[in-house]
XYZ file of C-alpha atoms in Angstrom:
493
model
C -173.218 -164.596 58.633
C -173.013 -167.692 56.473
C -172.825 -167.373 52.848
C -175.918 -168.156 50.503
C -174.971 -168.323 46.610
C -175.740 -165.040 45.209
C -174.670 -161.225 45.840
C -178.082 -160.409 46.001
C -179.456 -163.474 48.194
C -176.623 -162.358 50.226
C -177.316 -158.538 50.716
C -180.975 -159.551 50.712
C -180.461 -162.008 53.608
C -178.118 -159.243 55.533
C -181.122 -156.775 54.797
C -184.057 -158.703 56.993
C -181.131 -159.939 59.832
C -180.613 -156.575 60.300
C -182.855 -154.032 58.547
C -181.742 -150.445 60.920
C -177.772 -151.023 60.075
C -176.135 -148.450 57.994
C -175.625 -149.665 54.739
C -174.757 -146.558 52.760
C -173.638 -142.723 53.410
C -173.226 -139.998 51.835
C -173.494 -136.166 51.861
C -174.356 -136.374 55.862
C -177.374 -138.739 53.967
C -177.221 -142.002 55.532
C -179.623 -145.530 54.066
C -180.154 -148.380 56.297
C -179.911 -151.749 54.485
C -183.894 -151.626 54.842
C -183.791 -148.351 52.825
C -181.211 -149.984 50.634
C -183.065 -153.206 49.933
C -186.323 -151.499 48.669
C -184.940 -148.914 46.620
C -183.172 -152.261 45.118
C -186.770 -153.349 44.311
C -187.985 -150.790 43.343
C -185.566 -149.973 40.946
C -186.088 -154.111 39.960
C -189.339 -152.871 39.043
C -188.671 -150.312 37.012
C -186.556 -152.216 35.113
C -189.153 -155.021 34.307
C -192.110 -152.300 33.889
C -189.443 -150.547 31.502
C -189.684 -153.698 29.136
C -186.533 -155.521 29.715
C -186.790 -159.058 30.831
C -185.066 -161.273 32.666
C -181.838 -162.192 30.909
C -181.692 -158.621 29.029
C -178.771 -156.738 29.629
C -179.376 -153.237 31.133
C -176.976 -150.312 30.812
C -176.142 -148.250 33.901
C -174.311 -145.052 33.890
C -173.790 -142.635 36.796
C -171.350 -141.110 39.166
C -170.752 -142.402 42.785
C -173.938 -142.085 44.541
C -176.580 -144.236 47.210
C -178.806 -144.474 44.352
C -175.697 -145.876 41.808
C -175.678 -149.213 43.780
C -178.774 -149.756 44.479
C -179.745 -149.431 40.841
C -177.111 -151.902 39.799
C -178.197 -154.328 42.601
C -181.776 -153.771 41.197
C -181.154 -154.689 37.798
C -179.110 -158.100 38.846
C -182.704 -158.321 41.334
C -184.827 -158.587 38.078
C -182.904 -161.096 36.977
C -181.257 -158.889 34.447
C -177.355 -158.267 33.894
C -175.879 -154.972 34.623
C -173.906 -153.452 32.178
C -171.819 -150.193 34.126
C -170.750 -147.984 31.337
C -168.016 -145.668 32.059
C -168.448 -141.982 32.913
C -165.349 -140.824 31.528
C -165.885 -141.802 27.809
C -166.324 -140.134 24.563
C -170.684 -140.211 23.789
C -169.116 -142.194 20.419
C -167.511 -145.040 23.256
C -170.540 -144.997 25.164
C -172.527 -145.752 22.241
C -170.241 -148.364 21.488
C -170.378 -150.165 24.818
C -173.530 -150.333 24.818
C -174.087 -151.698 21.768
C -171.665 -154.375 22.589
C -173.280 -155.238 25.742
C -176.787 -155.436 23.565
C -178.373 -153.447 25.767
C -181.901 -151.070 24.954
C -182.543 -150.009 28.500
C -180.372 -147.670 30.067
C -180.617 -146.101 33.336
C -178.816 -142.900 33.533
C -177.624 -140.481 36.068
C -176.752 -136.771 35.108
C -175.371 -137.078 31.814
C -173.484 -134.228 29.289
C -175.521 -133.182 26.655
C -173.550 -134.661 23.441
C -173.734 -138.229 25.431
C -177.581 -137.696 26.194
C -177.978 -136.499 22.484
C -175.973 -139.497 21.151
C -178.365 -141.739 23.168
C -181.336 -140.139 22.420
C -183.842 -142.103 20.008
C -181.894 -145.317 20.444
C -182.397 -146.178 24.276
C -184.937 -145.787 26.594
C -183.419 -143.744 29.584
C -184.650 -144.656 32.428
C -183.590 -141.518 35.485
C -181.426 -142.680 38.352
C -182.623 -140.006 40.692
C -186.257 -141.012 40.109
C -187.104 -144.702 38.740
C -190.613 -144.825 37.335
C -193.361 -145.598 40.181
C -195.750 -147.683 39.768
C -194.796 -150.955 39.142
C -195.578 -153.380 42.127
C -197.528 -155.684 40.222
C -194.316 -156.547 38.482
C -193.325 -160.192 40.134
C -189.493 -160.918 40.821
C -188.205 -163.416 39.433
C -186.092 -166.289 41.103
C -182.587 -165.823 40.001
C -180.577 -168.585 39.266
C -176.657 -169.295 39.418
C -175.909 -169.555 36.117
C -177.643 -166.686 34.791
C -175.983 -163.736 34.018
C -175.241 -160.928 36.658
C -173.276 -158.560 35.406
C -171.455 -157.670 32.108
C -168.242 -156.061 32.821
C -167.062 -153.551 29.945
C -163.090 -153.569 28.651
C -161.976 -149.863 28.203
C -162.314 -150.747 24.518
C -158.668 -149.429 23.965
C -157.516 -152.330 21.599
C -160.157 -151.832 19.761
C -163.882 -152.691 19.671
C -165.035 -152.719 23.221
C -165.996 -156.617 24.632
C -168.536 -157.515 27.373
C -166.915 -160.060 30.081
C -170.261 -162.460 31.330
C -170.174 -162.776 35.015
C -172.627 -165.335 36.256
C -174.372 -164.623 39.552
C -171.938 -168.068 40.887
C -168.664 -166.781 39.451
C -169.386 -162.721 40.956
C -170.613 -164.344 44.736
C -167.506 -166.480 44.679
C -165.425 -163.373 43.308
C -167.035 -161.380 46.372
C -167.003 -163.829 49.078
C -163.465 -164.709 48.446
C -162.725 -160.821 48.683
C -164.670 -160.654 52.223
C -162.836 -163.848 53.555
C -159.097 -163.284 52.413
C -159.570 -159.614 53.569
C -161.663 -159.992 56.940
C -165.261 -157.888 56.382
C -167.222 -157.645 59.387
C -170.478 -156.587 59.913
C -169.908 -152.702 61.465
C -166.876 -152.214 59.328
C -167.386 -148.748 57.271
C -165.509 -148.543 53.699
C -164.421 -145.206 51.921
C -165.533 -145.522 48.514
C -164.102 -142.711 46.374
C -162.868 -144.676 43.165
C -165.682 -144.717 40.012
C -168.193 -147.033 40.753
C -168.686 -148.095 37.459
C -165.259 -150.111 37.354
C -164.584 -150.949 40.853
C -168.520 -152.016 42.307
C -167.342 -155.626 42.656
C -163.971 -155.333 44.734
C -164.532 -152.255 46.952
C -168.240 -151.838 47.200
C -169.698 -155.531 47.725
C -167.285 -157.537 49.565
C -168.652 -155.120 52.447
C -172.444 -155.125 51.491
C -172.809 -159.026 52.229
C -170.973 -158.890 55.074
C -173.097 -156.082 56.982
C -170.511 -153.133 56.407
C -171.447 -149.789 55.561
C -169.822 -147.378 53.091
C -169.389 -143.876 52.812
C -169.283 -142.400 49.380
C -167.588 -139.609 48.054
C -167.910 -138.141 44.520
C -164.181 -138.586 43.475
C -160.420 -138.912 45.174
C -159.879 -135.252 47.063
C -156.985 -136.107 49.430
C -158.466 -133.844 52.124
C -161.641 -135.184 51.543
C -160.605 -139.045 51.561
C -158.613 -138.224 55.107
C -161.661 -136.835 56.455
C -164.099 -139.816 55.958
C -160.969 -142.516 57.337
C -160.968 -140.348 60.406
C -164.377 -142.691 61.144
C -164.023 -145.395 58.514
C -162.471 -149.264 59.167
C -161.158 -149.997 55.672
C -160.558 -148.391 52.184
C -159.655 -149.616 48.562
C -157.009 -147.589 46.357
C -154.744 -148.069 43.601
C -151.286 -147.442 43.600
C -151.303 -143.915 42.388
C -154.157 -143.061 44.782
C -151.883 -144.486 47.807
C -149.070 -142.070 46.251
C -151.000 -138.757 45.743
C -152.307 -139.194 49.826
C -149.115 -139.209 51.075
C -148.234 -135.907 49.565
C -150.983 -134.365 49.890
C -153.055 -136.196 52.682
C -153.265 -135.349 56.456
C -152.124 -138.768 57.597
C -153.011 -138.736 60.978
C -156.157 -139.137 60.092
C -156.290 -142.482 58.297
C -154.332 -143.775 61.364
C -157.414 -145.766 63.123
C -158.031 -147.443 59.601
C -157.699 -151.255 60.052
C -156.486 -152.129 56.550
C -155.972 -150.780 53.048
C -156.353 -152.949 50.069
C -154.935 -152.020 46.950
C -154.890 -153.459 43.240
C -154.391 -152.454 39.400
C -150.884 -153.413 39.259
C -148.167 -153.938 41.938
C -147.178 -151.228 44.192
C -143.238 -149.745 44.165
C -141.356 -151.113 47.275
C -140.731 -148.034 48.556
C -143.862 -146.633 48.408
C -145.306 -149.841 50.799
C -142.199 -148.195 52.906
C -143.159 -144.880 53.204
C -146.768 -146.059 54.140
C -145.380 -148.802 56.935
C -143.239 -145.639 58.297
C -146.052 -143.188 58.179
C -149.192 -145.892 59.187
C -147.254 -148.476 61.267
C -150.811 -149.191 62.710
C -152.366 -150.023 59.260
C -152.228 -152.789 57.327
C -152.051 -153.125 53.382
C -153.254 -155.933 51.637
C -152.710 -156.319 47.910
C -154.787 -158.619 45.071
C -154.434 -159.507 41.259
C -157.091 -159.940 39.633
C -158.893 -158.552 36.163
C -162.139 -157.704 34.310
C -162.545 -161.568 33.372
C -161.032 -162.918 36.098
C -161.609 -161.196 39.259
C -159.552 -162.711 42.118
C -156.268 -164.658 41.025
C -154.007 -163.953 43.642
C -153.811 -162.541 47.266
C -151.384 -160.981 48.604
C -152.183 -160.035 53.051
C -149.789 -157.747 55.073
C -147.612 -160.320 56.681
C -146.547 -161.531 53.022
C -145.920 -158.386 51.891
C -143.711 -157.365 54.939
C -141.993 -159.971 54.135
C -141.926 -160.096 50.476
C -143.352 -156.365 48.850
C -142.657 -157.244 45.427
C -145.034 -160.048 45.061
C -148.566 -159.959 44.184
C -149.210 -162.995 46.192
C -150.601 -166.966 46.187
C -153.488 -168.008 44.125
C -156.885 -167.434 45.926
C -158.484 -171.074 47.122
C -160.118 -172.807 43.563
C -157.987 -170.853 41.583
C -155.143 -172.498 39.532
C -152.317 -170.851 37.841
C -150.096 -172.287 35.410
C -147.145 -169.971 33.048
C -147.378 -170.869 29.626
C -143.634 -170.534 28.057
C -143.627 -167.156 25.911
C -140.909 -166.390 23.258
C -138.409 -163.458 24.102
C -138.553 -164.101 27.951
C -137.070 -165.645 30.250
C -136.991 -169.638 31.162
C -139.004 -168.926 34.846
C -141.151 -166.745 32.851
C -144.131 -167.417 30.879
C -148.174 -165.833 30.204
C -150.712 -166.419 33.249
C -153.215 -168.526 32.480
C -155.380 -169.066 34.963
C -158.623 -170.850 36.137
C -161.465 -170.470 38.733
C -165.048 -170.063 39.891
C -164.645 -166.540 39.679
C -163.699 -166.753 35.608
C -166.263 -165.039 33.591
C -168.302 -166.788 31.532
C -167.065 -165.303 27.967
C -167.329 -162.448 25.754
C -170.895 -161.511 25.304
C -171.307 -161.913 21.723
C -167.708 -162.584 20.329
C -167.295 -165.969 20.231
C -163.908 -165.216 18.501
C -162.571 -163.274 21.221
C -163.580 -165.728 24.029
C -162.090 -168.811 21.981
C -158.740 -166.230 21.869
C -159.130 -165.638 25.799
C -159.986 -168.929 27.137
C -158.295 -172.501 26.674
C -160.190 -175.660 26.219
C -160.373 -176.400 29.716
C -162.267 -172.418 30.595
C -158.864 -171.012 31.506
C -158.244 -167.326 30.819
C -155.164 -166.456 29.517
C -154.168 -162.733 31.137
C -151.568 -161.448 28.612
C -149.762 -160.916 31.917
C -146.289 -162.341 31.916
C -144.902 -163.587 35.375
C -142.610 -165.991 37.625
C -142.749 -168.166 40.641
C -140.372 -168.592 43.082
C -139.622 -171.725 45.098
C -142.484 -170.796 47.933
C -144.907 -170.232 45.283
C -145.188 -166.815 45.047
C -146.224 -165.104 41.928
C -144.368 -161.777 40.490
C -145.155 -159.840 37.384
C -142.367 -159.102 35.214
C -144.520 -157.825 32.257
C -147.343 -158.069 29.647
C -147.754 -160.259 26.443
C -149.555 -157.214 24.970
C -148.194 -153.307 24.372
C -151.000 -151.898 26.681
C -150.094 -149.352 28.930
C -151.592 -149.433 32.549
C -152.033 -145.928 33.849
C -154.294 -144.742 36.715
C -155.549 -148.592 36.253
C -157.225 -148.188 33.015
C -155.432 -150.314 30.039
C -154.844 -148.007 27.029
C -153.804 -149.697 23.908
C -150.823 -147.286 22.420
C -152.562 -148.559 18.688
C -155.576 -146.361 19.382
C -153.402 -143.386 20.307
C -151.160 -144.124 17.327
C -154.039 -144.538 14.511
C -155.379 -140.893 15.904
C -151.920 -139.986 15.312
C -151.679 -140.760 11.725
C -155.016 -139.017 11.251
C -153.101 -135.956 11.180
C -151.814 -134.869 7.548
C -148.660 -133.482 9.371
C -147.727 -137.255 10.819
C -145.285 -139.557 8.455
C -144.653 -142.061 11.436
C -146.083 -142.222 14.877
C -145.547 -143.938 17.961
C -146.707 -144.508 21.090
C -144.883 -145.691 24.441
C -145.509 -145.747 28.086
C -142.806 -143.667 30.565
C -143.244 -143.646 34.147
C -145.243 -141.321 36.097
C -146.003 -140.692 39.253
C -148.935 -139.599 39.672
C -150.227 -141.895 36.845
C -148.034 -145.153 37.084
C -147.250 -145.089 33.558
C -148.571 -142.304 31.001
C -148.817 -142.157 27.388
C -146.327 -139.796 25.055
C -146.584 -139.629 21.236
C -143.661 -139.678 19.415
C -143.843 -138.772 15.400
C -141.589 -138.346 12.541
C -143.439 -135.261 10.257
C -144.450 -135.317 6.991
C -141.435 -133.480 4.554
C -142.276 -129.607 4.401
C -144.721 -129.601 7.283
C -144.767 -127.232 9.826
C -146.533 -129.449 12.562
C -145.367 -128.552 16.153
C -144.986 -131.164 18.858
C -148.142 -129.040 20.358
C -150.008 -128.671 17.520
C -149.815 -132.973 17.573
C -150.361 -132.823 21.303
C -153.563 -130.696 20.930
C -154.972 -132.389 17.604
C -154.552 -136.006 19.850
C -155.814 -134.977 23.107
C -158.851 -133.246 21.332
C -159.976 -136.648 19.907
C -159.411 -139.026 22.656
C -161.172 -139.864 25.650
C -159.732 -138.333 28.696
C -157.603 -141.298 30.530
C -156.362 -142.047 27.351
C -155.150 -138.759 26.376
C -151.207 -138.907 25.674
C -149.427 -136.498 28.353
C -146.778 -135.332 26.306
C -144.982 -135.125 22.335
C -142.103 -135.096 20.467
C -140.960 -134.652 16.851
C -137.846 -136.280 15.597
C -136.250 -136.784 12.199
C -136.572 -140.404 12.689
C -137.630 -143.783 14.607
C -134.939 -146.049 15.642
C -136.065 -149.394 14.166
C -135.416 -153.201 14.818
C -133.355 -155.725 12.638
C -136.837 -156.065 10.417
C -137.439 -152.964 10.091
C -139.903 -152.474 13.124
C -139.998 -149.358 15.334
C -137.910 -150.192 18.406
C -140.618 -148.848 21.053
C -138.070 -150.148 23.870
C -134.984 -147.600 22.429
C -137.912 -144.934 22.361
C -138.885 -145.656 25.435
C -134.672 -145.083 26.159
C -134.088 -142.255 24.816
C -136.850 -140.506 26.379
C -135.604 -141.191 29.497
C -132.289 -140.262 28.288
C -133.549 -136.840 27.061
C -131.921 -137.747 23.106
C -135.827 -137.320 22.471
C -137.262 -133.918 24.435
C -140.926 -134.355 24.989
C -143.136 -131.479 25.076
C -145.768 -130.786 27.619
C -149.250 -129.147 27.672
């Protein structure tokens, strides 16, 4: 089908060619795109009857359902800009990301009480399972390129959470690029399991304007995800997803899958082995790309046969250049990148946009990497201490500051060791206040208590002191070393 200019022109357009298709599954539940296309509407209308306008920003929060994407198609239908809130929050972060997104309407799936009670007063909550009826006489509005589609939440991990502004231009040429560097085809069925909330744009709509269907599970249950590929063309994972299913997976039956796409940060070479031994019949296709810049690179199967440690070329429109960065290496330098598919800016924070994008609407990543002489990008590391595990970004400075909230803490830090389940995973390391009977559990407990649950640390230690740098700073990389060394002895929960 030939492109039009918006996700929802598209999925529109793929609704009325062909209106008895599958378009979503679930729970042995199964919506044609005709089903899909008016509960998009009608959710449209709910919005607009709720009091929002066109240009508002409406919050969405809910676990992976039918009713989750149409709802956020809806709200983008009523020429609104959906903000997807994370489920796995503290009520105090939801609150916070939704004041930074600026939006009053909310619609809400099953919810915990303390977030429901932390919401209540403040937003009108619109239910997921059953929009209000009765507004047809609402009109939809034509939706234009450059407004706003969708505002894409950070984790809010370095601090306060930021909004990146998708226009309904840069999120179609996001998506289309998706569906044309990793062939969608109308028939081709997707196994959603990763949240929604964060992943809607690469695994969930690169197959809804191209005709796919997609069958969605709650969560990742390795049993569960085999099950679904035994009928499904394509999935999306991460790297520790892809790890966790082949220990625990049947893998016979992902073997009539025709690809695998996987992102969040570059997989280990000998994982990609174990999977080309195991699935010889599968390919894997790999792509870079961020929360305000969605598609930088691409890395297909026949590259990564070739070369596995790469993530790949630049997409087509994109342009990558390495600005030189002090402390690394000559090759080396900070992505900064450009495209179609850049957001727009920081809702609101006009300081953190001018930080994030040059002069000429190029986002700098904080990603450090190389070329070689064909061209093809590598990451070597990250301008920023964040720590990537599971695929969320967790700032060790929030960890650290809950850290020193404890009376029993002198000095804390926080580094990143490998895991693998995780990628990387958080431990606390702390020097105790003199006379203080603080355990390496006791810290454990107090920190993992106050934190959201990705960004819980996995494991503490106590020592007497923190090696330091030449100025006096704590030498995270010697922590990092003597971890891994076993000179500091971590203690699990």
């Amino acid at each position: 089908m030939k492109p039009v200019d918006s996700v929802i022109a598209q999925v529109g357009a793929v609704a009325r060619a062909h209106p008895n298709d599958p378009a979503l599954m679930a729970d042995g539940c199964t919506w044609t795109y005709r089903e899909l296309w008016a509960r998009t509407e009608t959710y449209a209308r709910a919005v607009l009857s709720s009091g929002a306008a066109p240009g508002d920003v409406v919050g969405l929060i809910g676990s992976n359902e039918p009713a989750y994407l149409a709802a956020y198609l809806g709200i983008m239908r009523a020429g609104c800009a959906t903000a997807a809130i994370s489920t796995m929050i503290a009520p105090s972060s939801v609150r916070a990301q939704l004041a930074a997104a600026g939006a009053r309407v909310v619609i809400t799936g099953r919810l915990a009480d303390d977030t429901r009670d932390a919401l209540a007063g403040d937003y009108l909550l619109l239910d997921l399972a059953e929009p209000p009826t009765g507004a047809g006489a609402f009109d939809l509005p034509e939706v234009g390129p450059d407004t706003t589609a969708i505002i894409m939440m950070t984790s809010g991990s370095s601090g306060e959470p930021k909004g990146a502004q998708h226009t309904h231009a840069s999120l179609f040429h996001a998506v289309w690029q998706m569906a044309s560097a990793f062939p969608h085809h109308r028939g081709d069925r997707g196994v959603v399991f990763l949240p929604l909330y964060t992943c809607t744009p690469e695994q969930a709509l690169p197959t809804l304007c191209t005709g796919g269907s997609l069958d969605i599970l709650p969560g990742f249950d390795p049993e569960r995800v085999a099950d679904a590929c035994v009928h499904a063309t394509t999935f999306d994972a991460v790297p520790t997803i892809m790890s966790r299913l082949l220990e625990h997976a049947p893998l016979h039956k992902l073997a009539n899958l025709r690809w695998i796409l996987f992102a969040s940060e570059p997989m280990p070479v000998h994982l990609l082995q174990r999977w080309w031994d195991e699935l010889p019949g599968v390919e894997t296709h790999q792509f870079y790309g961020m929360t305000e810049l969605l598609t930088l690179t691409a890395a297909p199967h026949a590259l990564l046969r070739q070369v596995p440690s790469t993530v790949g070329r630049a997409f087509p429109s994109t342009g990558i250049v390495l600005d030189p960065v002090e402390g690394h290496g000559s090759d080396e330098g900070e992505i900064v990148a450009s495209s179609p598919s850049c957001m727009r800016g920081y809702l609101n924070n006009p300081a953190a946009t001018d930080a994030a994008l040059t002069s000429e609407h190029a986002l700098r990543t904080g990603d450090i990497g190389r070329f070689d002489e064909r061209g093809l990008l590598y990451l070597t590391g990250r301008v920023k201490d964040i720590i990537i595990s599971g695929g969320f970004n967790i700032a060790p400075a929030e960890i650290e500051t809950v850290a020193f909230a404890n009376p029993g803490v002198r000095e804390a830090v926080v580094v990143g060791i490998p895991s693998d389940r995780w990628g990387e995973t958080p431990v606390v390391v702390a020097v105790p206040t003199a006379g203080s009977a603080l355990t390496a559990m006791d810290l454990l407990r107090d920190c993992r208590a106050r934190l959201s649950t990705y960004k819980r640390p996995s494991a503490a230690a106590l020592v007497p002191t923190l090696p330091t740098t030449g100025i006096g700073k704590v030498d995270k990389v010697r922590v990092k070393k003597m971890i891994e060394s076993g000179e500091i002895r971590i203690t699990t929960p």
